[in-house]
Amino acid sequence: MSFDFGELLRKLRLYIVNFNIFPSIPPTEDQYELRSQRISTRLFIVLLVLSLTTLILYTSLINITQTVNVDSPTMAQYIQLYSTYPQTLSCDCRQISINYDTFVHLDYSLHQICSSVFTTQEWFDYMLRARPLGFLYNNDFRASGRNVFQTLRAFCDLTSQTIDNRLTQFYASQFVSSSVVSEELFELQIQAFISQFISSTTSDFLLSLSSIRQITQSNLLLPALQTNFMLYIYSSSYILPLSYKYGNCSCATTPKCKVEYSIMNGANTTILFIVPGMYFGCYAVESLLQSDLRCFYNRTCISEIQSYLNGSTPINFKALDPNVSVGFNVNSTLEDILDKLMVEQCYPSITYESYYNECAPSQCNYMYETKNSAIYIITTIIGLIGGLITILKLIFPSVVSLVRRRRQRQTREAASPEQENSQSNVQLLKECIERFNIFPSIPPTEDQYELRSQRISTRLFIVLLALSLTILILYTSLINITQTVNVDSPTMAQYLQLYSTYPQTLSCDCRQISINYDTFVHLNYSLHQICSSVFTTQKWFDYIHSARSTTTLYLNDFRIGSTYIFQALQAFCNLSDQTIQNRLSQFYSIQYVSAFVVSSQLFKLQI
């Protein structure tokens, strides 16, 4: 049997033409009614397809924000999540404050002089035993060189103790964060805190040292070796201090006068050897700070010094190694070395894993944009298609029937007057409304009582449906809802405008949550005018010292003590200025932390 494709197409076309999903019950043979039903069917199918297509396109193309929670993530999981979702990942810490000693350890090494033989008691005793008998000038290295090494030892101990004490405070400080900080930001913050710690420790130490140095000079303190002043005894009741001069420099006007340390031929002033880089002056500390250690990097230089000592048992020593020095060079002065707290190297160890384990986040959540899944689209379509079909089935047959009857009547009454046509249209609409029935019996009844009951049910249904829709529309249109609006990368002008309109709800996340104060704060100050006047300058000190009378003056004579008064004033000015500068440096390095933009008024109040 051959397959007749043409016959199949004919049957398919006939099926489509006669397709009817709104047949009357019982089926009618009236061609007018059948055509109305088929038109309703075609309109129903077209609108149903259009509605479903629109709904599918909308639900499949819109972007949605998906939130995912991860319970008790490991560090490896966190790092992986952060690499994928750095902007939205948030992990709340169980422990929001953690001591720094949990994840930071700071090792350091001092200048090698501090661990060398030259700052040991063995070397001090050797210098004392090996000193030649007889008279030696104070600036002879054999006479006072021991004091140099003892001062070096004191500086080593002071810096080490200062660092250890401050480290104890540093380790007890707490790192506060309510959520896990990324490894990169964590290391940046800790490095900044370490830098601030080193800076503040160094500044405080140098400020204390500067205070001691300036107070020592301004109060005219006399060392045991009387290296700055000589006490001239006029009588049993009158002693006058006379300042020493080193070259053209007077200890009365500055504590920094110095001469090179040397080894001389006893009471004779013949210089046998000059110790390179080492100086002797008004005060041991001042002259040492201007000295360097080049001689002690050179074994030949040290052997030369030993050759002028009388030690019967020379001490075994090892010269300083220039290859070991990293932060300093051979010619670095002691002041340069102390400016860095004598620290050769600093070895910070930051362990992010320890921080993460101590933070111990209970849950991480992150958000990402995606499309609706196929399952969601299918369930949405299934959920809406039933109501859509019901509404379309309810509307189209009646609408098509009404429109076709109206056109049919208009055609019949085309010749009638306009007033009659209008009355006819009204009559048609009235009849349609009166006969409208969405609850017909099957098979249709002719009983007027039953028909009236069905029409009453229809009217009640329509009234209640209209009331329900009206209430729903009024409710949804009158209730207040919270609308969230996103503004990407707003300018400051946009932010100020938004804040003036929405001060209570505006929220702007910061890309940089911690900002150094020096970025937006600058503090200027001015000291008393005496600090910038000529009266606190070296030129004035030299003038009043050189211009005073050469006759004998009492100690309470202004011409005697005025030099030290003005030096004390200079000391106070310098100390005040240095204190303010140190604190400002610390202040500027402090970080202002805020996850959100703070309003201008609140920002100024906080600062």
Coordinates of C-alpha atoms in Angstrom, one line a residue:
M1 CA 0.0 0.0 0.0
S2 CA 1.5 3.3 -1.1
F3 CA 1.7 6.3 1.2
D4 CA -0.4 9.3 -0.1
F5 CA 1.4 12.4 1.3
G6 CA -1.0 14.8 -0.4
E7 CA -3.9 13.1 1.3
L8 CA -2.1 13.4 4.7
L9 CA -1.6 17.2 4.1
R10 CA -5.2 17.6 3.1
K11 CA -6.4 15.8 6.3
L12 CA -4.0 17.9 8.4
R13 CA -5.2 21.1 6.9
L14 CA -8.8 20.1 7.4
Y15 CA -8.0 19.2 11.1
I16 CA -6.4 22.6 11.7
V17 CA -9.3 24.5 10.0
N18 CA -11.9 22.6 12.1
F19 CA -9.9 22.5 15.4
N20 CA -12.1 23.7 18.2
I21 CA -11.5 23.7 21.9
F22 CA -14.7 25.6 22.7
P23 CA -17.4 23.2 21.4
S24 CA -21.0 23.8 22.6
I25 CA -22.7 21.1 24.6
P26 CA -24.5 19.4 22.9
P27 CA -22.5 20.0 19.7
T28 CA -24.1 22.4 17.3
E29 CA -24.5 22.3 13.6
D30 CA -24.9 26.1 13.3
Q31 CA -22.1 27.3 11.1
Y32 CA -22.2 30.7 12.7
E33 CA -21.6 29.3 16.1
L34 CA -19.0 26.9 14.9
R35 CA -17.0 29.8 13.3
S36 CA -17.2 31.8 16.5
Q37 CA -15.8 28.8 18.4
R38 CA -13.0 28.3 15.9
I39 CA -12.0 32.0 15.9
S40 CA -11.9 31.8 19.7
T41 CA -9.7 28.8 19.5
R42 CA -7.2 30.4 17.2
L43 CA -7.1 33.6 19.2
F44 CA -6.7 31.5 22.4
I45 CA -3.7 29.6 20.9
V46 CA -2.0 32.7 19.5
L47 CA -2.2 34.6 22.8
L48 CA -1.3 31.5 24.9
V49 CA 1.8 31.0 22.8
L50 CA 2.8 34.7 22.9
S51 CA 2.3 34.8 26.7
L52 CA 4.3 31.6 27.3
T53 CA 7.1 32.9 25.0
T54 CA 7.3 36.2 26.8
L55 CA 7.3 34.5 30.2
I56 CA 10.0 32.0 29.2
L57 CA 12.2 34.7 27.7
Y58 CA 11.8 36.9 30.8
T59 CA 12.5 34.2 33.4
S60 CA 15.5 32.8 31.4
L61 CA 17.2 36.1 30.5
I62 CA 17.0 38.1 33.7
N63 CA 20.0 38.1 36.1
I64 CA 19.4 37.0 39.7
T65 CA 21.6 37.2 42.7
Q66 CA 22.3 33.9 44.3
T67 CA 23.6 33.7 47.9
V68 CA 25.5 30.6 49.0
N69 CA 26.4 29.7 52.6
V70 CA 29.4 27.5 53.5
D71 CA 29.6 26.3 57.1
S72 CA 32.9 26.2 59.0
P73 CA 35.1 26.6 55.9
T74 CA 38.7 25.5 56.1
M75 CA 41.5 28.0 55.2
A76 CA 42.0 26.3 51.8
Q77 CA 38.2 26.6 51.1
Y78 CA 38.3 30.3 52.1
I79 CA 41.3 31.1 49.8
Q80 CA 39.6 29.3 46.9
L81 CA 36.3 31.2 47.5
Y82 CA 38.1 34.5 47.9
S83 CA 40.0 34.0 44.6
T84 CA 36.6 33.5 42.9
Y85 CA 34.3 35.9 44.8
P86 CA 36.6 38.6 46.3
Q87 CA 34.0 41.4 46.2
T88 CA 31.1 39.5 47.9
L89 CA 32.7 36.9 50.1
S90 CA 32.1 37.5 53.8
C91 CA 33.1 35.3 56.7
D92 CA 32.2 36.3 60.3
C93 CA 34.8 35.5 62.9
R94 CA 34.0 33.7 66.1
Q95 CA 36.9 35.5 67.8
I96 CA 36.9 39.2 66.7
S97 CA 39.9 40.3 68.8
I98 CA 43.2 38.3 68.6
N99 CA 46.5 39.1 70.3
Y100 CA 49.3 39.8 67.9
D101 CA 51.6 37.2 69.5
T102 CA 49.2 34.6 68.0
F103 CA 50.3 35.2 64.5
V104 CA 53.3 37.6 64.5
H105 CA 56.8 37.1 65.8
L106 CA 59.5 39.7 65.4
D107 CA 63.1 38.7 65.6
Y108 CA 66.0 41.2 65.3
S109 CA 69.7 41.4 65.5
L110 CA 71.7 44.3 66.8
H111 CA 74.9 45.8 65.3
Q112 CA 77.7 43.2 65.6
I113 CA 79.6 45.5 68.1
C114 CA 77.0 44.5 70.7
S115 CA 78.0 40.8 70.4
S116 CA 81.7 41.4 70.0
V117 CA 84.5 41.1 72.6
F118 CA 84.8 44.9 72.6
T119 CA 81.6 45.3 74.7
T120 CA 82.4 42.5 77.2
Q121 CA 83.7 42.8 80.8
E122 CA 86.7 40.8 79.7
W123 CA 87.7 43.7 77.3
F124 CA 87.0 46.3 79.9
D125 CA 89.2 44.6 82.4
Y126 CA 91.9 44.1 79.8
M127 CA 91.9 47.9 79.0
L128 CA 92.2 48.7 82.7
R129 CA 95.0 46.2 83.3
A130 CA 97.0 47.2 80.2
R131 CA 96.9 50.9 80.9
P132 CA 100.5 52.2 81.3
L133 CA 101.5 53.6 84.6
G134 CA 102.2 57.3 84.9
F135 CA 100.4 60.5 83.7
L136 CA 98.1 60.3 80.7
Y137 CA 96.0 63.0 79.2
N138 CA 92.2 62.4 79.1
N139 CA 92.2 62.4 75.3
D140 CA 94.8 59.5 75.3
F141 CA 92.9 56.4 74.2
R142 CA 94.6 54.4 76.9
A143 CA 93.3 56.7 79.6
S144 CA 89.6 56.9 78.7
G145 CA 89.1 54.4 75.9
R146 CA 87.6 52.0 78.4
N147 CA 84.8 54.5 79.0
V148 CA 84.1 54.4 75.3
F149 CA 83.5 50.7 75.2
Q150 CA 81.4 50.8 78.5
T151 CA 79.2 53.5 76.9
L152 CA 78.8 51.3 73.8
R153 CA 77.8 48.4 76.1
A154 CA 75.3 50.7 77.7
F155 CA 73.8 51.7 74.4
C156 CA 73.5 48.0 73.3
D157 CA 71.7 47.1 76.6
L158 CA 69.4 50.1 76.4
T159 CA 68.3 49.5 72.9
S160 CA 67.8 45.8 73.5
Q161 CA 65.8 46.4 76.6
T162 CA 63.8 49.1 75.0
I163 CA 62.9 46.9 72.0
D164 CA 62.1 43.9 74.2
N165 CA 59.8 46.0 76.5
R166 CA 58.0 47.5 73.5
L167 CA 57.7 44.0 71.9
T168 CA 55.9 42.8 75.0
Q169 CA 53.4 45.7 74.6
F170 CA 53.2 45.0 70.9
Y171 CA 52.4 41.3 71.4
A172 CA 49.7 42.2 73.9
S173 CA 48.0 44.5 71.4
Q174 CA 44.9 43.1 69.7
F175 CA 44.0 42.8 66.1
V176 CA 40.3 43.5 65.8
S177 CA 38.2 42.4 62.9
S178 CA 34.6 41.1 62.9
S179 CA 35.2 39.2 59.6
V180 CA 38.0 37.3 58.0
V181 CA 40.6 39.7 56.4
S182 CA 42.0 38.5 53.1
E183 CA 45.7 37.3 53.3
E184 CA 46.9 40.1 51.1
L185 CA 45.2 42.8 53.1
F186 CA 46.1 41.1 56.4
E187 CA 49.8 41.2 55.6
L188 CA 49.6 44.8 54.4
Q189 CA 47.9 45.8 57.7
I190 CA 50.3 43.9 59.9
Q191 CA 53.3 45.2 58.0
A192 CA 52.0 48.8 58.4
F193 CA 51.5 48.1 62.2
I194 CA 55.0 46.7 62.4
S195 CA 56.4 49.8 60.6
Q196 CA 54.5 52.0 63.0
F197 CA 55.8 50.0 66.0
I198 CA 59.4 50.4 64.8
S199 CA 59.0 54.1 64.1
S200 CA 57.3 54.9 67.4
T201 CA 59.9 52.8 69.4
T202 CA 62.8 54.5 67.6
S203 CA 61.3 58.0 68.0
D204 CA 60.6 57.5 71.7
F205 CA 64.1 56.2 72.4
L206 CA 65.8 59.0 70.5
L207 CA 63.5 61.6 72.2
S208 CA 64.5 60.3 75.6
L209 CA 68.2 60.3 74.6
S210 CA 67.9 63.8 73.2
S211 CA 66.3 65.0 76.4
I212 CA 69.1 63.6 78.5
R213 CA 71.8 65.2 76.2
Q214 CA 70.2 68.6 76.1
I215 CA 69.4 68.7 79.8
T216 CA 73.0 67.6 80.6
Q217 CA 74.4 70.5 78.6
S218 CA 72.0 73.2 79.8
N219 CA 72.4 72.2 83.4
L220 CA 76.2 72.3 83.1
L221 CA 76.7 68.8 84.5
L222 CA 80.3 68.0 85.2
P223 CA 81.7 64.6 84.2
A224 CA 84.1 62.8 86.5
L225 CA 87.0 63.4 84.1
Q226 CA 86.0 67.1 83.9
T227 CA 86.1 67.0 80.1
N228 CA 83.9 70.1 79.6
F229 CA 84.8 72.4 82.5
M230 CA 87.7 72.9 84.8
L231 CA 86.9 74.0 88.4
Y232 CA 89.0 77.1 89.2
I233 CA 89.2 77.6 93.0
Y234 CA 89.5 81.3 93.9
S235 CA 89.1 80.7 97.6
S236 CA 87.6 78.2 100.0
S237 CA 84.2 79.8 99.4
Y238 CA 84.4 80.6 95.7
I239 CA 84.8 78.1 92.8
L240 CA 84.4 79.2 89.2
P241 CA 83.9 76.7 86.3
L242 CA 86.1 77.5 83.2
S243 CA 85.0 75.9 80.0
Y244 CA 87.4 73.7 77.9
K245 CA 88.1 74.4 74.3
Y246 CA 88.7 71.8 71.7
G247 CA 90.3 73.6 68.8
N248 CA 88.1 76.7 68.3
C249 CA 85.1 75.1 69.9
S250 CA 84.0 75.9 73.5
C251 CA 82.1 73.5 75.6
A252 CA 80.3 76.5 77.1
T253 CA 78.4 77.1 73.9
T254 CA 78.0 73.5 72.4
P255 CA 78.5 70.0 73.8
K256 CA 79.7 68.8 70.4
C257 CA 83.3 70.0 70.5
K258 CA 85.7 67.2 69.8
V259 CA 89.3 66.2 68.9
E260 CA 90.6 62.9 67.5
Y261 CA 91.4 60.2 70.0
S262 CA 95.2 59.6 70.1
I263 CA 98.0 57.8 71.9
M264 CA 100.6 60.2 73.2
N265 CA 104.1 59.9 74.6
G266 CA 103.2 60.2 78.3
A267 CA 103.2 63.8 79.6
N268 CA 104.7 64.8 76.4
T269 CA 102.1 66.0 73.9
T270 CA 103.8 64.1 71.0
I271 CA 101.2 62.1 69.2
L272 CA 102.3 58.5 68.6
F273 CA 99.1 57.2 67.0
I274 CA 95.7 58.6 66.0
V275 CA 92.8 56.2 66.5
P276 CA 90.9 56.6 63.2
G277 CA 87.2 57.6 63.5
M278 CA 87.2 57.9 67.3
Y279 CA 86.7 61.3 69.0
F280 CA 87.1 62.8 72.5
G281 CA 85.2 65.8 73.6
C282 CA 83.1 67.7 76.2
Y283 CA 80.9 64.6 77.0
A284 CA 81.6 60.9 76.4
V285 CA 78.2 60.4 74.9
E286 CA 78.4 63.4 72.5
S287 CA 81.9 62.6 71.2
L288 CA 81.0 58.9 70.9
L289 CA 77.9 59.7 68.8
Q290 CA 80.2 61.5 66.3
S291 CA 82.6 58.6 66.2
D292 CA 82.6 55.5 64.0
L293 CA 84.0 52.0 64.4
R294 CA 86.2 51.8 61.3
C295 CA 89.3 51.0 63.4
F296 CA 87.6 47.9 64.9
Y297 CA 86.9 46.5 61.5
N298 CA 90.6 46.5 60.9
R299 CA 92.8 44.0 62.8
T300 CA 95.9 46.0 62.0
C301 CA 94.4 49.1 63.6
I302 CA 93.5 47.1 66.7
S303 CA 96.9 45.5 66.9
E304 CA 98.4 49.0 66.7
I305 CA 96.4 50.0 69.8
Q306 CA 97.4 46.9 71.6
S307 CA 101.1 47.6 70.9
Y308 CA 100.9 50.7 73.2
L309 CA 99.2 48.7 76.0
N310 CA 101.1 46.9 78.7
G311 CA 99.0 43.8 79.0
S312 CA 101.1 40.8 79.8
T313 CA 98.3 38.5 78.5
P314 CA 96.9 40.0 75.4
I315 CA 93.2 39.1 74.9
N316 CA 92.2 37.1 71.9
F317 CA 89.9 39.1 69.8
K318 CA 88.2 39.0 66.4
A319 CA 87.8 42.2 64.4
L320 CA 84.4 43.2 63.2
D321 CA 83.4 41.7 59.9
P322 CA 82.4 44.3 57.2
N323 CA 80.7 41.5 55.2
V324 CA 78.2 40.8 58.0
S325 CA 76.9 44.4 58.2
V326 CA 73.7 44.8 56.2
G327 CA 72.0 47.9 57.6
F328 CA 75.2 49.8 58.3
N329 CA 78.6 50.4 56.7
V330 CA 82.1 50.7 58.2
N331 CA 82.0 54.5 58.3
S332 CA 78.5 54.7 60.0
T333 CA 78.7 57.0 63.0
L334 CA 77.3 55.8 66.3
E335 CA 74.5 58.5 65.9
D336 CA 73.5 56.9 62.6
I337 CA 73.5 53.5 64.2
L338 CA 71.4 54.7 67.2
D339 CA 69.0 56.4 64.8
K340 CA 68.0 52.8 63.9
L341 CA 68.1 51.5 67.5
M342 CA 71.4 49.7 66.6
V343 CA 69.2 47.1 64.7
E344 CA 71.1 45.5 61.9
Q345 CA 68.2 43.4 60.6
C346 CA 64.6 42.8 61.5
Y347 CA 62.9 39.5 60.8
P348 CA 59.1 39.7 61.0
S349 CA 57.3 36.4 60.8
I350 CA 53.6 36.7 60.0
T351 CA 51.5 33.5 60.0
Y352 CA 48.1 34.0 58.3
E353 CA 47.1 30.4 59.1
S354 CA 47.4 31.1 62.8
Y355 CA 45.2 34.2 62.4
Y356 CA 42.6 32.3 60.4
N357 CA 42.5 29.4 62.9
E358 CA 42.0 31.8 65.8
C359 CA 39.4 33.8 63.9
A360 CA 37.6 30.4 63.2
P361 CA 34.7 31.6 61.0
S362 CA 31.6 29.7 61.6
Q363 CA 30.1 30.4 58.2
C364 CA 31.0 32.1 54.9
N365 CA 28.5 33.5 52.5
Y366 CA 29.0 34.9 49.0
M367 CA 26.8 36.2 46.2
Y368 CA 27.1 35.8 42.5
E369 CA 24.9 36.8 39.5
T370 CA 23.4 34.0 37.4
K371 CA 20.4 33.0 35.3
N372 CA 17.4 31.1 36.5
S373 CA 17.8 27.3 36.2
A374 CA 15.8 25.2 33.8
I375 CA 13.9 23.6 36.7
Y376 CA 12.9 27.0 38.1
I377 CA 11.7 28.1 34.6
I378 CA 9.7 24.9 34.1
T379 CA 8.1 25.1 37.6
T380 CA 7.3 28.8 37.0
I381 CA 5.6 28.0 33.7
I382 CA 3.7 25.1 35.1
G383 CA 2.5 27.3 38.0
L384 CA 1.2 30.1 35.8
I385 CA -0.1 28.2 32.8
G386 CA -3.2 26.8 34.6
G387 CA -4.4 30.3 35.6
L388 CA -3.5 31.7 32.2
I389 CA -5.5 29.1 30.3
T390 CA -8.5 29.5 32.6
I391 CA -8.6 33.3 32.1
L392 CA -8.2 33.0 28.3
K393 CA -10.9 30.3 28.1
L394 CA -13.2 32.5 30.2
I395 CA -12.7 35.6 28.2
F396 CA -12.4 34.7 24.5
P397 CA -15.6 32.8 23.7
S398 CA -17.8 35.6 25.2
V399 CA -15.8 38.4 23.6
V400 CA -15.7 36.8 20.2
S401 CA -19.5 36.0 20.4
L402 CA -20.3 39.6 21.4
V403 CA -18.1 41.1 18.7
R404 CA -19.5 38.9 15.9
R405 CA -23.1 39.4 17.0
R406 CA -22.6 43.2 17.1
R407 CA -21.1 43.2 13.6
Q408 CA -23.9 40.9 12.3
R409 CA -26.5 43.3 13.7
Q410 CA -24.7 46.3 12.4
T411 CA -24.8 44.7 8.9
R412 CA -28.5 44.1 9.1
E413 CA -29.3 47.5 10.4
A414 CA -27.0 49.5 8.2
A415 CA -29.9 51.2 6.6
S416 CA -31.5 52.0 10.0
P417 CA -31.3 55.5 11.6
E418 CA -28.3 56.2 13.8
Q419 CA -30.5 56.4 16.9
E420 CA -32.0 53.0 16.2
N421 CA -28.5 51.5 15.7
S422 CA -27.3 52.9 19.1
Q423 CA -30.4 51.5 20.8
S424 CA -29.8 48.2 19.1
N425 CA -26.2 48.1 20.3
V426 CA -27.3 48.9 23.8
Q427 CA -30.0 46.2 23.6
L428 CA -27.5 43.7 22.3
L429 CA -25.1 44.4 25.1
K430 CA -27.9 44.2 27.7
E431 CA -29.1 40.9 26.3
C432 CA -25.5 39.5 26.3
I433 CA -25.0 40.5 29.9
E434 CA -28.4 39.1 31.0
R435 CA -27.6 35.7 29.2
F436 CA -24.0 35.6 30.2
N437 CA -23.4 32.2 32.0
I438 CA -20.1 30.6 32.9
F439 CA -21.7 27.8 34.8
P440 CA -23.9 26.0 32.2
S441 CA -25.3 22.6 32.9
I442 CA -24.3 19.6 30.9
P443 CA -26.4 18.9 28.8
P444 CA -27.8 22.5 28.6
T445 CA -31.1 23.0 30.3
E446 CA -34.2 24.9 29.1
D447 CA -35.5 25.2 32.7
Q448 CA -35.7 28.9 33.4
Y449 CA -35.3 28.4 37.1
E450 CA -32.0 26.5 36.5
L451 CA -30.8 29.1 34.0
R452 CA -31.6 31.9 36.4
S453 CA -29.6 30.2 39.2
Q454 CA -26.6 29.7 36.9
R455 CA -26.7 33.4 35.8
I456 CA -27.0 34.6 39.4
S457 CA -24.0 32.4 40.3
T458 CA -22.1 34.0 37.3
R459 CA -22.9 37.5 38.4
L460 CA -21.9 36.8 42.0
F461 CA -18.7 35.2 40.8
I462 CA -17.9 38.3 38.6
V463 CA -18.8 40.7 41.5
L464 CA -16.6 38.9 44.0
L465 CA -13.8 38.5 41.5
A466 CA -13.9 42.2 40.7
L467 CA -14.0 43.1 44.5
S468 CA -11.1 40.8 45.1
L469 CA -9.1 42.2 42.3
T470 CA -9.9 45.8 43.4
I471 CA -8.8 45.1 47.0
L472 CA -5.6 43.4 45.7
I473 CA -4.9 46.3 43.4
L474 CA -5.5 48.9 46.1
Y475 CA -3.4 47.0 48.6
T476 CA -0.4 46.6 46.3
S477 CA -0.6 50.2 45.1
L478 CA -1.0 51.8 48.5
I479 CA 1.4 49.8 50.7
N480 CA 4.9 51.2 51.2
I481 CA 7.7 49.0 49.9
T482 CA 11.5 49.3 50.3
Q483 CA 13.1 50.0 47.0
T484 CA 16.9 49.4 46.7
V485 CA 18.7 51.5 44.1
N486 CA 22.4 50.8 43.2
V487 CA 24.6 53.6 41.9
D488 CA 28.0 52.4 40.6
S489 CA 31.1 54.3 41.4
P490 CA 29.4 57.5 42.5
T491 CA 31.3 60.8 42.5
M492 CA 31.5 62.9 45.7
A493 CA 28.9 65.3 44.3
Q494 CA 26.5 62.4 43.6
Y495 CA 27.1 61.1 47.1
L496 CA 26.4 64.4 48.8
Q497 CA 23.2 64.8 46.7
L498 CA 22.1 61.3 47.6
Y499 CA 22.9 61.8 51.3
S500 CA 20.9 65.1 51.4
T501 CA 17.9 63.1 50.1
Y502 CA 18.3 59.7 51.8
P503 CA 20.4 60.4 55.0
Q504 CA 19.0 57.5 56.9
T505 CA 19.2 54.7 54.3
L506 CA 22.2 55.6 52.1
S507 CA 25.0 53.1 52.3
C508 CA 28.2 53.2 50.2
D509 CA 30.7 50.4 50.7
C510 CA 34.4 51.5 50.6
R511 CA 36.9 49.7 48.4
Q512 CA 39.6 50.7 50.9
I513 CA 38.4 50.1 54.4
S514 CA 41.5 51.4 56.2
I515 CA 43.1 54.8 55.3
N516 CA 46.1 56.5 56.9
Y517 CA 45.2 59.7 58.6
D518 CA 47.9 61.6 56.6
T519 CA 45.8 61.1 53.5
F520 CA 43.1 63.6 54.7
V521 CA 44.5 65.3 57.8
H522 CA 47.4 67.7 58.2
L523 CA 48.1 69.4 61.4
N524 CA 50.2 72.6 61.4
Y525 CA 51.5 74.3 64.6
S526 CA 53.7 77.1 65.6
L527 CA 55.9 77.2 68.7
H528 CA 56.5 80.3 70.8
Q529 CA 58.4 83.0 68.9
I530 CA 61.4 82.5 71.2
C531 CA 62.1 79.2 69.5
S532 CA 62.5 80.9 66.1
S533 CA 64.4 84.0 67.4
V534 CA 68.1 84.6 67.4
F535 CA 68.2 84.0 71.2
T536 CA 68.1 80.2 70.7
T537 CA 70.8 80.0 68.0
Q538 CA 74.4 78.9 68.1
K539 CA 75.3 82.3 66.9
W540 CA 73.8 84.0 70.0
F541 CA 75.5 81.5 72.3
D542 CA 78.9 82.2 70.8
Y543 CA 78.2 85.9 71.0
I544 CA 77.3 86.2 74.6
H545 CA 80.1 83.8 75.6
S546 CA 82.8 85.8 73.7
A547 CA 81.4 89.2 74.6
R548 CA 81.3 88.8 78.4
S549 CA 83.9 90.7 80.5
T550 CA 87.2 89.1 81.2
T551 CA 87.1 90.4 84.8
T552 CA 86.1 88.1 87.6
L553 CA 82.3 87.7 87.7
Y554 CA 80.0 86.1 90.3
L555 CA 78.0 83.1 89.3
N556 CA 74.7 85.0 89.6
D557 CA 75.9 87.5 87.1
F558 CA 73.8 87.3 84.0
R559 CA 76.9 87.4 81.8
I560 CA 78.1 84.1 83.4
G561 CA 74.9 82.0 83.3
S562 CA 73.0 83.5 80.3
T563 CA 74.6 81.1 77.9
Y564 CA 73.2 78.1 79.7
I565 CA 69.8 79.8 80.1
F566 CA 69.4 80.3 76.4
Q567 CA 70.8 76.7 75.7
A568 CA 68.0 75.5 78.1
L569 CA 65.5 77.4 76.1
Q570 CA 66.8 75.9 72.9
A571 CA 66.6 72.5 74.5
F572 CA 62.9 73.0 75.5
C573 CA 62.1 74.3 72.0
N574 CA 63.8 71.3 70.4
L575 CA 62.2 68.8 72.8
S576 CA 58.8 70.2 72.3
D577 CA 59.2 70.3 68.5
Q578 CA 60.6 66.7 68.4
T579 CA 57.9 65.4 70.7
I580 CA 55.1 66.9 68.5
Q581 CA 56.8 65.6 65.4
N582 CA 57.1 62.1 66.8
R583 CA 53.5 62.1 67.9
L584 CA 52.3 63.5 64.6
S585 CA 54.3 60.8 62.7
Q586 CA 52.5 58.2 64.8
F587 CA 49.2 59.9 64.4
Y588 CA 49.5 60.1 60.6
S589 CA 50.3 56.4 60.4
I590 CA 47.2 55.5 62.4
Q591 CA 44.5 54.1 60.1
Y592 CA 41.0 55.3 59.9
V593 CA 38.9 52.2 59.5
S594 CA 35.4 52.2 58.1
A595 CA 33.7 49.8 55.8
F596 CA 31.2 52.5 54.6
V597 CA 31.5 56.1 53.5
V598 CA 30.9 58.3 56.6
S599 CA 28.9 61.5 56.1
S600 CA 30.9 64.8 56.1
Q601 CA 29.4 66.0 59.3
L602 CA 30.1 62.8 61.2
F603 CA 33.5 62.5 59.7
K604 CA 34.6 65.9 60.9
L605 CA 33.2 65.1 64.4
Q606 CA 35.1 61.9 64.6
I607 CA 38.4 63.4 63.3

